[in-house]
Short mmCIF file of C-alpha atoms (C1' of nucleotides) in Angstrom, two decimals:
data_model
loop_
_atom_site.label_atom_id
_atom_site.label_comp_id
_atom_site.label_asym_id
_atom_site.label_seq_id
_atom_site.Cartn_x
_atom_site.Cartn_y
_atom_site.Cartn_z
CA MET A 388 93.46 135.17 117.36
CA PRO A 389 93.53 131.68 117.22
CA LYS A 390 96.32 129.31 116.80
CA THR A 391 95.79 125.98 114.54
CA LYS A 392 95.58 123.01 116.72
CA TYR A 393 99.14 121.76 114.94
CA ILE A 394 100.77 124.83 115.90
CA GLU A 395 99.47 124.25 118.81
CA ILE A 396 100.88 120.89 119.03
CA TYR A 397 104.13 122.11 116.85
CA GLU A 398 104.92 124.45 120.02
CA ASP A 399 103.99 122.57 122.90
CA LEU A 400 106.32 119.35 122.01
CA LYS A 401 109.17 122.20 120.68
CA GLU A 402 108.68 123.89 124.07
CA LYS A 403 109.03 120.18 125.80
CA ILE A 404 112.12 119.26 123.97
CA GLU A 405 113.98 122.49 125.01
CA LYS A 406 113.10 121.79 128.25
CA LYS A 407 114.16 118.09 128.09
CA PHE A 408 110.83 116.23 128.78
CA TYR A 409 111.92 114.81 126.08
CA GLU A 410 115.64 114.37 125.93
CA TYR A 411 118.39 114.08 123.43
CA GLN A 412 118.31 110.68 121.92
CA GLN A 413 114.74 109.66 123.16
CA LEU A 414 111.79 109.10 121.37
CA LEU A 415 108.63 111.15 121.15
CA PRO A 416 105.05 109.15 122.48
CA SER A 417 104.28 107.15 119.02
CA GLU A 418 101.92 109.33 116.80
CA ASN A 419 99.03 107.11 118.00
CA THR A 420 99.77 107.95 121.33
CA LEU A 421 100.21 111.68 120.91
CA VAL A 422 96.72 111.32 119.38
CA LYS A 423 94.64 110.45 122.15
CA GLU A 424 97.25 113.06 124.42
CA TYR A 425 96.25 115.85 121.75
CA GLU A 426 93.28 114.34 121.02
CA CYS A 427 92.85 114.77 117.32
CA SER A 428 93.94 113.46 113.75
CA ARG A 429 96.79 111.63 113.21
CA ASN A 430 97.84 113.55 109.80
CA THR A 431 97.75 116.65 113.02
CA VAL A 432 100.19 115.03 114.72
CA ARG A 433 101.89 114.22 111.79
CA ARG A 434 102.20 117.65 110.79
CA ALA A 435 103.53 118.75 113.94
CA ILE A 436 106.05 116.72 113.92
CA GLY A 437 106.75 117.46 110.12
CA ASN A 438 107.33 120.92 111.56
CA LEU A 439 110.37 119.70 114.37
CA ILE A 440 111.65 117.65 111.47
CA ASN A 441 112.82 120.75 109.43
CA ASP A 442 113.85 122.80 112.87
CA GLY A 443 116.17 120.00 113.06
CA TYR A 444 114.80 119.11 116.27
CA VAL A 445 113.57 115.18 115.69
CA GLN A 446 114.37 112.95 112.96
CA THR A 447 112.00 109.91 112.03
CA LYS A 448 112.22 106.72 111.23
CA HIS A 449 110.25 104.68 109.31
CA GLY A 450 108.90 101.58 111.99
CA GLN A 451 110.70 103.17 114.78
CA GLY A 452 109.71 106.77 115.40
CA ALA A 453 110.66 110.45 116.35
CA ARG A 454 114.12 110.59 118.15
CA VAL A 455 115.66 113.67 120.01
CA ILE A 456 118.25 115.62 117.98
CA TYR A 457 118.28 118.19 119.15
CA GLN A 458 121.05 120.12 121.56
CA ASP A 459 121.11 122.50 123.32
CA PHE A 460 123.39 125.05 121.99
CA LYS A 461 125.57 127.97 123.75
CA GLN A 462 123.27 130.53 122.10
CA ASN A 463 125.84 132.92 119.94
CA GLU A 464 125.75 136.24 121.07
CA TYR A 465 125.37 137.67 117.56
CA MET A 466 123.13 135.32 115.10
CA PHE A 467 122.60 137.59 111.90
CA GLY A 468 120.47 135.63 109.07
CA GLU A 469 117.44 134.89 110.60
CA THR A 470 114.41 136.62 109.43
CA GLU A 471 114.16 139.56 111.57
CA SER A 472 115.08 143.01 111.21
CA PHE A 473 118.02 144.70 112.64
CA LYS A 474 116.25 146.60 115.72
CA GLN A 475 114.12 142.88 116.52
CA PHE A 476 117.44 141.34 116.61
CA ALA A 477 119.45 144.15 118.76
CA SER A 478 116.64 144.23 120.97
CA ARG A 479 116.61 141.17 122.13
CA ASN A 480 119.46 140.65 122.47
CA HIS A 481 119.15 143.52 124.53
CA LYS A 482 122.05 145.63 122.53
CA LYS A 483 122.32 149.77 121.95
CA HIS A 484 121.90 150.15 118.45
CA GLU A 485 121.31 152.77 116.15
CA THR A 486 120.80 153.60 112.27
CA LYS A 487 122.59 155.88 110.29
CA VAL A 488 121.69 156.97 106.88
CA ILE A 489 124.03 157.60 104.41
CA THR A 490 122.12 157.97 101.48
CA PHE A 491 118.15 158.30 100.61
CA GLU A 492 117.15 159.16 97.29
CA THR A 493 114.42 157.91 94.14
CA LEU A 494 115.68 156.11 91.57
CA THR A 495 113.98 154.89 87.73
CA VAL A 496 115.04 151.85 87.92
CA ASP A 497 117.82 150.88 84.45
CA GLU A 498 119.41 148.23 82.96
CA THR A 499 121.98 148.19 85.73
CA ILE A 500 120.31 148.19 88.47
CA HIS A 501 118.09 145.78 86.57
CA GLU A 502 120.94 143.62 86.26
CA HIS A 503 122.03 143.42 90.09
CA THR A 504 118.48 143.67 91.19
CA LEU A 505 116.33 141.92 89.17
CA MET A 506 113.66 144.73 89.57
CA PRO A 507 111.92 145.33 86.64
CA ILE A 508 113.12 148.01 84.73
CA GLY A 509 110.96 151.69 84.83
CA ILE A 510 109.69 151.11 87.80
CA GLU A 511 110.63 153.61 91.31
CA VAL A 512 112.59 152.49 93.47
CA TYR A 513 114.19 153.90 97.21
CA HIS A 514 117.77 153.55 97.01
CA ILE A 515 118.70 153.58 100.98
CA LYS A 516 122.46 153.16 102.15
CA ARG A 517 121.98 152.96 106.16
CA VAL A 518 125.07 152.13 108.90
CA ARG A 519 123.46 149.65 111.64
CA HIS A 520 125.65 150.13 114.71
CA LEU A 521 125.65 147.78 118.11
CA GLU A 522 127.01 148.81 120.59
CA GLY A 523 128.15 151.81 119.29
CA ASN A 524 130.29 150.08 116.71
CA PRO A 525 129.52 150.38 113.22
CA VAL A 526 129.40 146.57 112.21
CA ILE A 527 126.86 146.42 109.18
CA MET A 528 126.03 148.51 105.96
CA ASP A 529 122.48 148.07 104.53
CA VAL A 530 122.15 148.54 100.31
CA ASN A 531 118.29 148.61 99.88
CA TYR A 532 116.31 149.40 96.66
CA PHE A 533 112.61 149.03 97.92
CA ARG A 534 109.64 149.04 95.11
CA LYS A 535 107.74 152.63 95.74
CA ASP A 536 104.55 151.54 94.53
CA VAL A 537 104.38 148.79 97.16
CA VAL A 538 106.30 150.83 100.45
CA LYS A 539 104.72 154.22 99.58
CA GLU A 540 105.69 157.08 101.05
CA LEU A 541 109.01 156.26 103.14
CA THR A 542 111.05 158.77 105.08
CA VAL A 543 114.73 158.88 106.15
CA ASP A 544 113.12 159.20 109.64
CA ILE A 545 111.46 155.57 108.88
CA ALA A 546 114.50 154.72 107.30
CA GLU A 547 116.78 155.01 110.72
CA ASP A 548 114.20 153.70 112.65
CA SER A 549 112.57 150.55 111.00
CA ILE A 550 111.12 150.75 107.87
CA TYR A 551 109.80 147.04 108.39
CA GLU A 552 108.00 148.29 111.44
CA TYR A 553 106.57 151.13 109.12
CA LEU A 554 105.77 148.62 106.43
CA SER A 555 103.62 145.87 109.00
CA LYS A 556 102.24 148.47 111.59
CA GLU A 557 100.82 151.29 108.93
CA LEU A 558 100.58 149.34 105.21
CA ASN A 559 100.43 145.91 106.64
CA GLN A 560 102.66 144.67 104.18
CA ARG A 561 104.71 141.55 105.42
CA ALA A 562 107.85 139.95 104.05
CA VAL A 563 106.97 136.30 103.10
CA THR A 564 109.65 134.94 101.09
CA ALA A 565 113.57 135.72 101.35
CA LYS A 566 115.80 134.59 99.02
CA ARG A 567 119.29 134.70 99.81
CA LYS A 568 122.70 134.37 98.59
CA MET A 569 126.08 134.58 101.09
CA VAL A 570 129.83 135.26 99.63
CA VAL A 571 132.66 137.04 101.44
CA GLU A 572 134.19 139.56 99.12
CA ARG A 573 137.47 142.00 99.55
CA THR A 574 136.33 145.13 101.45
CA THR A 575 135.73 148.10 99.31
CA GLU A 576 136.74 151.67 100.43
CA MET A 577 133.19 152.19 101.33
CA ASP A 578 133.30 149.71 103.89
CA GLU A 579 136.98 150.55 105.44
CA ASN A 580 135.79 154.37 105.49
CA TYR A 581 131.68 153.51 106.95
CA LEU A 582 132.77 150.23 109.31
CA LYS A 583 134.68 148.95 112.22
CA LEU A 584 136.68 145.84 110.58
CA ASP A 585 139.23 145.00 113.13
CA GLY A 586 141.86 144.33 110.67
CA PHE A 587 139.66 142.27 108.75
CA ASN A 588 140.50 142.84 104.73
CA SER A 589 137.21 140.68 103.97
CA ILE A 590 133.49 141.62 104.24
CA VAL A 591 130.52 139.34 104.19
CA VAL A 592 127.94 140.20 101.74
CA VAL A 593 124.24 138.83 101.85
CA THR A 594 122.29 139.24 98.78
CA SER A 595 118.37 139.41 99.67
CA HIS A 596 115.30 138.83 97.73
CA ILE A 597 112.55 139.75 99.60
CA PHE A 598 108.51 138.81 97.88
CA ASN A 599 105.36 140.02 99.90
CA GLY A 600 101.97 138.19 100.10
CA ASP A 601 101.40 138.90 96.62
CA GLY A 602 104.40 137.57 95.29
CA VAL A 603 106.05 140.81 94.57
CA MET A 604 109.52 140.91 94.79
CA PHE A 605 109.61 144.18 96.69
CA GLU A 606 112.48 144.76 98.34
CA HIS A 607 116.64 144.08 97.40
CA THR A 608 118.95 144.14 100.55
CA GLN A 609 123.22 143.76 99.57
CA SER A 610 123.91 143.73 103.23
CA ARG A 611 127.40 144.25 104.76
CA HIS A 612 128.55 142.05 107.58
CA THR A 613 131.32 142.91 109.06
CA PRO A 614 133.16 139.07 109.47
CA GLY A 615 133.35 139.28 113.24
CA ASN A 616 129.90 139.59 113.85
CA PHE A 617 127.94 137.49 111.47
CA VAL A 618 126.88 134.24 112.85
CA PHE A 619 124.98 131.28 110.36
CA PHE A 620 123.20 128.96 111.24
CA ASP A 621 121.16 126.38 108.91
CA GLN A 622 119.84 122.60 109.34
CA LYS A 623 118.75 120.23 106.43
CA GLN A 624 117.47 116.96 106.36
CA THR A 625 117.61 114.91 103.24
CA LYS A 626 114.03 113.16 102.21
CA MET B 1415 112.56 101.79 93.36
CA PRO B 1416 109.36 103.31 92.58
CA LYS B 1417 108.97 107.08 93.57
CA THR B 1418 106.09 108.51 95.66
CA LYS B 1419 103.37 110.17 94.00
CA TYR B 1420 103.59 113.34 95.23
CA ILE B 1421 107.69 113.02 94.72
CA GLU B 1422 106.60 112.65 90.97
CA ILE B 1423 104.21 115.33 90.89
CA TYR B 1424 106.65 117.50 92.42
CA GLU B 1425 109.39 116.93 90.33
CA ASP B 1426 106.77 117.79 87.23
CA LEU B 1427 105.84 120.97 88.24
CA LYS B 1428 109.58 121.70 89.03
CA GLU B 1429 110.59 120.98 85.84
CA LYS B 1430 107.95 122.74 84.39
CA ILE B 1431 108.27 125.62 86.31
CA GLU B 1432 112.16 125.59 85.79
CA LYS B 1433 111.58 125.54 81.49
CA LYS B 1434 108.76 128.02 82.23
CA PHE B 1435 105.47 126.37 80.86
CA TYR B 1436 104.35 128.08 84.46
CA GLU B 1437 106.32 131.47 83.89
CA TYR B 1438 107.51 133.71 86.67
CA GLN B 1439 104.34 135.70 88.57
CA GLN B 1440 101.94 133.92 87.16
CA LEU B 1441 99.62 131.29 89.63
CA LEU B 1442 99.86 127.31 89.13
CA PRO B 1443 96.55 125.82 88.45
CA SER B 1444 94.12 125.18 91.04
CA GLU B 1445 94.97 122.27 93.21
CA ASN B 1446 91.20 120.62 92.29
CA THR B 1447 92.16 121.39 88.80
CA LEU B 1448 95.88 119.74 89.37
CA VAL B 1449 93.82 116.29 91.25
CA LYS B 1450 92.17 116.25 87.90
CA GLU B 1451 95.40 116.50 86.04
CA TYR B 1452 97.20 114.27 88.03
CA GLU B 1453 94.58 111.80 88.98
CA CYS B 1454 95.10 111.95 92.40
CA SER B 1455 93.80 113.73 95.64
CA ARG B 1456 93.79 117.00 96.95
CA ASN B 1457 96.41 116.09 99.80
CA THR B 1458 98.78 114.72 97.22
CA VAL B 1459 99.10 117.86 94.98
CA ARG B 1460 99.31 119.59 97.99
CA ARG B 1461 102.45 117.88 99.37
CA ALA B 1462 103.32 118.68 96.26
CA ILE B 1463 103.05 121.72 96.26
CA GLY B 1464 104.43 122.07 99.78
CA ASN B 1465 108.07 121.19 98.88
CA LEU B 1466 107.45 123.53 96.06
CA ILE B 1467 107.00 126.55 98.94
CA ASN B 1468 110.54 124.76 100.77
CA ASP B 1469 112.42 125.39 97.59
CA GLY B 1470 111.27 129.16 97.63
CA TYR B 1471 109.74 127.85 93.78
CA VAL B 1472 105.91 129.13 94.29
CA GLN B 1473 104.55 131.02 97.19
CA THR B 1474 100.80 130.35 98.06
CA LYS B 1475 97.70 132.90 99.05
CA HIS B 1476 94.75 131.78 100.77
CA GLY B 1477 91.88 131.95 98.58
CA GLN B 1478 94.26 132.94 95.11
CA GLY B 1479 95.99 130.32 94.51
CA ALA B 1480 100.36 129.37 94.05
CA ARG B 1481 102.24 132.05 92.38
CA VAL B 1482 105.64 131.21 91.42
CA ILE B 1483 108.57 133.23 92.07
CA TYR B 1484 111.18 131.15 91.25
CA GLN B 1485 113.58 133.10 88.74
CA ASP B 1486 116.39 132.16 86.81
CA PHE B 1487 119.88 132.41 88.37
CA LYS B 1488 122.78 132.99 86.75
CA GLN B 1489 123.96 129.43 88.14
CA ASN B 1490 127.15 130.20 90.05
CA GLU B 1491 130.31 128.12 89.32
CA TYR B 1492 131.27 127.55 92.87
CA MET B 1493 128.11 126.80 95.11
CA PHE B 1494 129.18 125.59 98.24
CA GLY B 1495 127.33 124.52 101.54
CA GLU B 1496 124.89 122.42 99.93
CA THR B 1497 124.58 118.82 101.50
CA GLU B 1498 126.65 117.04 98.93
CA SER B 1499 130.07 115.74 98.84
CA PHE B 1500 133.67 117.96 97.83
CA LYS B 1501 133.66 114.87 94.86
CA GLN B 1502 129.70 114.86 93.90
CA PHE B 1503 130.44 118.80 93.50
CA ALA B 1504 133.83 119.07 91.95
CA SER B 1505 132.53 116.09 89.75
CA ARG B 1506 128.78 118.44 88.95
CA ASN B 1507 130.67 121.40 87.74
CA HIS B 1508 133.31 119.34 85.24
CA LYS B 1509 136.12 120.64 87.72
CA LYS B 1510 139.58 118.73 88.45
CA HIS B 1511 139.78 117.87 91.92
CA GLU B 1512 142.20 115.94 94.27
CA THR B 1513 142.26 115.47 98.30
CA LYS B 1514 145.07 115.63 100.60
CA VAL B 1515 145.30 113.40 103.45
CA ILE B 1516 147.38 115.56 106.03
CA THR B 1517 146.98 113.34 109.55
CA PHE B 1518 144.80 110.59 110.05
CA GLU B 1519 144.69 108.94 113.18
CA THR B 1520 142.10 107.26 115.83
CA LEU B 1521 142.11 109.29 119.39
CA THR B 1522 139.62 108.43 122.44
CA VAL B 1523 137.14 111.61 123.11
CA ASP B 1524 138.10 113.31 126.00
CA GLU B 1525 136.41 116.57 127.62
CA THR B 1526 138.50 119.20 125.43
CA ILE B 1527 137.48 117.38 122.37
CA HIS B 1528 133.72 116.92 123.80
CA GLU B 1529 133.31 120.40 124.31
CA HIS B 1530 134.26 121.25 120.79
CA THR B 1531 132.69 118.74 119.23
CA LEU B 1532 129.86 117.23 120.99
CA MET B 1533 131.19 113.98 120.75
CA PRO B 1534 130.46 111.78 123.84
CA ILE B 1535 133.33 111.31 125.89
CA GLY B 1536 135.65 107.86 126.10
CA ILE B 1537 134.57 107.09 122.81
CA GLU B 1538 136.83 105.94 119.84
CA VAL B 1539 137.22 108.61 116.84
CA TYR B 1540 139.00 108.75 113.66
CA HIS B 1541 140.76 112.47 113.51
CA ILE B 1542 140.84 113.19 109.99
CA LYS B 1543 142.71 116.68 108.20
CA ARG B 1544 142.16 117.11 104.86
CA VAL B 1545 143.17 119.70 101.78
CA ARG B 1546 140.50 119.59 99.06
CA HIS B 1547 142.10 120.78 95.71
CA LEU B 1548 139.91 122.76 92.82
CA GLU B 1549 141.82 123.04 89.64
CA GLY B 1550 144.67 122.34 91.29
CA ASN B 1551 144.24 124.72 94.04
CA PRO B 1552 144.05 124.24 97.57
CA VAL B 1553 140.98 125.85 98.45
CA ILE B 1554 139.15 124.10 101.47
CA MET B 1555 140.71 122.08 104.70
CA ASP B 1556 138.36 119.76 106.25
CA VAL B 1557 139.05 118.71 109.94
CA ASN B 1558 136.15 115.75 110.52
CA TYR B 1559 135.67 113.58 113.49
CA PHE B 1560 134.02 110.27 112.90
CA ARG B 1561 132.56 107.84 115.74
CA LYS B 1562 134.37 104.45 114.75
CA ASP B 1563 131.43 102.25 115.80
CA VAL B 1564 129.99 103.98 113.36
CA VAL B 1565 132.53 104.16 110.40
CA LYS B 1566 134.22 101.12 110.94
CA GLU B 1567 137.44 100.52 109.65
CA LEU B 1568 138.59 103.81 107.34
CA THR B 1569 141.41 104.00 105.50
CA VAL B 1570 143.70 106.73 104.58
CA ASP B 1571 143.43 105.51 100.45
CA ILE B 1572 139.42 106.45 101.46
CA ALA B 1573 139.92 109.79 102.76
CA GLU B 1574 141.51 110.31 99.32
CA ASP B 1575 138.58 109.34 97.59
CA SER B 1576 135.08 109.70 98.84
CA ILE B 1577 134.32 108.71 102.72
CA TYR B 1578 130.79 109.03 101.92
CA GLU B 1579 130.67 106.85 98.90
CA TYR B 1580 132.23 104.34 101.15
CA LEU B 1581 129.72 104.65 104.12
CA SER B 1582 126.55 104.59 101.27
CA LYS B 1583 128.02 102.00 99.26
CA GLU B 1584 130.00 99.86 102.08
CA LEU B 1585 128.06 100.46 105.09
CA ASN B 1586 124.76 101.17 103.66
CA GLN B 1587 125.18 104.81 106.47
CA ARG B 1588 123.92 108.50 105.00
CA ALA B 1589 123.84 111.51 106.37
CA VAL B 1590 120.18 112.78 106.92
CA THR B 1591 120.38 115.41 109.00
CA ALA B 1592 122.89 118.63 108.73
CA LYS B 1593 123.08 121.32 111.14
CA ARG B 1594 125.69 123.42 110.41
CA LYS B 1595 126.76 127.05 111.06
CA MET B 1596 128.56 129.52 109.61
CA VAL B 1597 131.20 132.34 111.20
CA VAL B 1598 134.35 134.24 109.50
CA GLU B 1599 137.52 134.15 111.24
CA ARG B 1600 140.99 135.37 110.83
CA THR B 1601 142.99 133.06 109.19
CA THR B 1602 145.66 130.69 111.37
CA GLU B 1603 149.14 129.70 110.54
CA MET B 1604 147.71 126.61 109.43
CA ASP B 1605 145.32 128.12 106.81
CA GLU B 1606 148.10 130.37 105.44
CA ASN B 1607 150.73 126.94 105.43
CA TYR B 1608 148.32 125.05 103.64
CA LEU B 1609 145.72 127.24 101.10
CA LYS B 1610 145.79 129.01 98.68
CA LEU B 1611 143.93 132.65 100.19
CA ASP B 1612 144.59 135.35 97.17
CA GLY B 1613 145.48 137.73 99.89
CA PHE B 1614 142.53 136.80 102.18
CA ASN B 1615 143.73 136.89 105.99
CA SER B 1616 139.93 135.44 106.96
CA ILE B 1617 138.57 132.09 106.75
CA VAL B 1618 135.15 130.85 106.01
CA VAL B 1619 134.42 127.75 108.74
CA VAL B 1620 131.41 125.86 109.26
CA THR B 1621 130.75 123.61 111.50
CA SER B 1622 128.51 120.40 110.69
CA HIS B 1623 127.17 118.05 113.16
CA ILE B 1624 125.84 115.31 110.97
CA PHE B 1625 123.31 112.58 111.85
CA ASN B 1626 122.56 109.11 110.00
CA GLY B 1627 119.70 107.49 110.25
CA ASP B 1628 119.66 106.08 113.99
CA GLY B 1629 120.27 109.51 114.90
CA VAL B 1630 123.46 108.87 115.70
CA MET B 1631 125.73 111.76 115.44
CA PHE B 1632 128.40 110.27 113.95
CA GLU B 1633 130.50 112.98 112.64
CA HIS B 1634 131.62 116.23 113.03
CA THR B 1635 133.31 118.53 110.44
CA GLN B 1636 135.38 122.06 110.35
CA SER B 1637 135.65 123.00 106.86
CA ARG B 1638 137.56 125.74 106.54
CA HIS B 1639 137.03 127.41 102.80
CA THR B 1640 138.98 130.06 100.93
CA PRO B 1641 136.67 133.05 100.84
CA GLY B 1642 136.84 133.67 97.21
CA ASN B 1643 135.17 130.22 96.34
CA PHE B 1644 132.53 130.27 98.88
CA VAL B 1645 128.84 130.91 98.16
CA PHE B 1646 125.80 129.63 99.98
CA PHE B 1647 121.98 129.93 99.07
CA ASP B 1648 119.02 129.80 101.76
CA GLN B 1649 115.19 130.40 101.57
CA LYS B 1650 113.23 130.83 104.07
CA GLN B 1651 109.40 131.26 104.26
CA THR B 1652 107.41 133.15 107.26
CA LYS B 1653 104.50 130.93 107.80
"C1'" DT C 1286 78.04 147.35 96.86
"C1'" DG C 1287 76.82 142.37 97.50
"C1'" DG C 1288 76.11 137.54 96.74
"C1'" DT C 1289 77.96 133.55 94.94
"C1'" DA C 1290 81.63 130.95 93.19
"C1'" DT C 1291 86.51 129.73 93.32
"C1'" DT C 1292 90.51 128.55 96.00
"C1'" DT C 1293 93.76 127.84 99.69
"C1'" DG C 1294 93.62 126.31 104.35
"C1'" DT C 1295 92.10 122.80 108.57
"C1'" DC C 1296 90.88 118.46 109.85
"C1'" DC C 1297 88.76 114.34 110.63
"C1'" DG C 1298 88.50 109.03 109.58
"C1'" DT C 1299 90.25 104.98 107.11
"C1'" DA C 1300 92.74 102.24 104.26
"C1'" DT C 1301 97.11 99.87 102.27
"C1'" DG C 1302 101.90 99.25 102.77
"C1'" DT C 1303 106.28 98.69 104.48
"C1'" DA C 1304 110.38 99.40 108.23
"C1'" DT C 1305 110.70 98.09 112.80
"C1'" DC C 1306 110.40 95.63 117.09
"C1'" DG D 596 104.72 85.14 112.25
"C1'" DG D 597 102.54 89.08 115.07
"C1'" DA D 598 102.88 93.38 116.79
"C1'" DT D 599 103.90 98.28 116.48
"C1'" DA D 600 104.95 102.26 114.37
"C1'" DC D 601 105.96 105.25 110.67
"C1'" DA D 602 104.80 106.66 105.50
"C1'" DT D 603 101.67 107.19 101.27
"C1'" DA D 604 97.05 107.97 99.10
"C1'" DC D 605 92.24 109.18 99.48
"C1'" DG D 606 88.12 111.26 100.28
"C1'" DG D 607 84.78 114.33 102.89
"C1'" DA D 608 83.65 118.40 105.71
"C1'" DC D 609 83.80 122.72 106.47
"C1'" DA D 610 86.45 127.56 107.30
"C1'" DA D 611 88.65 131.60 105.77
"C1'" DA D 612 90.24 135.01 101.58
"C1'" DT D 613 89.55 136.39 97.59
"C1'" DA D 614 87.66 136.38 93.21
"C1'" DC D 615 83.93 137.42 89.72
"C1'" DC D 616 79.47 139.15 88.86
#
DNA sequence: TGGTATTTGTCCGTATGTATC
DNA sequence: GGATACATACGGACAAATACC
């Protein structure tokens, strides 16, 4: 699987910034210099730098250059909200994890579910409730709706392991676009029964709409996070 | 101030999607068609579409096209977290707003402040605490640190109006990059004294590092939002 | 099933404009 | 004013995935 040139350059520059070969506040070499260094066109260098801008690693200024604004961050232990599965997250952080399935059923989308999930009325969906445990503590409740025509035959076993692993490996399905909304709400009785709230009377509710490569919104998920374990990062650049 | 071509195309397509000229799940005209329509090069069309992808409006697939995945959203009344000032937000939503300055002082950054804000040790900063009122209710507490060498002469009057308006109009300074981190914490005594918490024992803490066009991190802000008034949207696309 | 056309993705080179140094 | 550097735009070539007949 050969990577593209601009991705290679992007990753190389990124690593050099992280390793402080290019330091905070320093200007990157000019585009023309990088063109010679990587033996490519200026467009390709610019695409690589464009990605670094999106990641908040550099900031460019017209006739000046691309300045490094990446700062080493005491990486938080917990870092939810990224586009990765619970299992991946737990593994990456070397955390003991477990998923318990509370509800597993098939439903037909009616008016009420449609209002809530934006799934088209009449289709069949899996409705799954799961509690995620981290180091033995129940910290997240996931409420999923999966389109059955896309995810085919789900089972409780798969839901206890990783639905995303199953989708990518067995069905070659991938989440391509994720739209999310975050709010904080008062806890419900359900939250109090299932989650370790540590005195909080609120819960972070992340509602996601997830599209596959065909542009089909195949998943609607409400993730209810205990506040103590929730962190979200974001960076934006005004054009 | 003439806009660039790709921005014009981007905005035109965006509007057509919002107005449902191009509908949900429909494919946009091919790049070559758009090239003829807008009388421009293919690269320019592709840049415009790239922006639509970033906004979560379309999703492209190799060999197929760009599919609209924009869905009308019951726009939430409150929508914090965007890159806009409190005053802009309040005005856009036709809300009565008011800002009360609690603390206004000049400090020299020491080890402790540096640890917390990443501002360089030894420089002078304004330290400002403000409570934001919306429709008469205190809903946000902002704790700012501004580099004095960048923001020059701040006053309490400016802080009560809009520091950002002052910066852009008087000093021609702009926030270019904003890095943010969101967590939920238990309320402090200060939160309880100053904010209308409506029974919540938690508070949404948004910590921001803000860079100007010269790559100087001139502002560090901790925004403490009452949970009931906090909404954050996000969309990501896997490459 | 297979071949062809369409469509997006990558990459290159060049030219011009504009901000910075 | 001149040199440097980024920003925009155009055009062309080829590859790869998809759609169509």
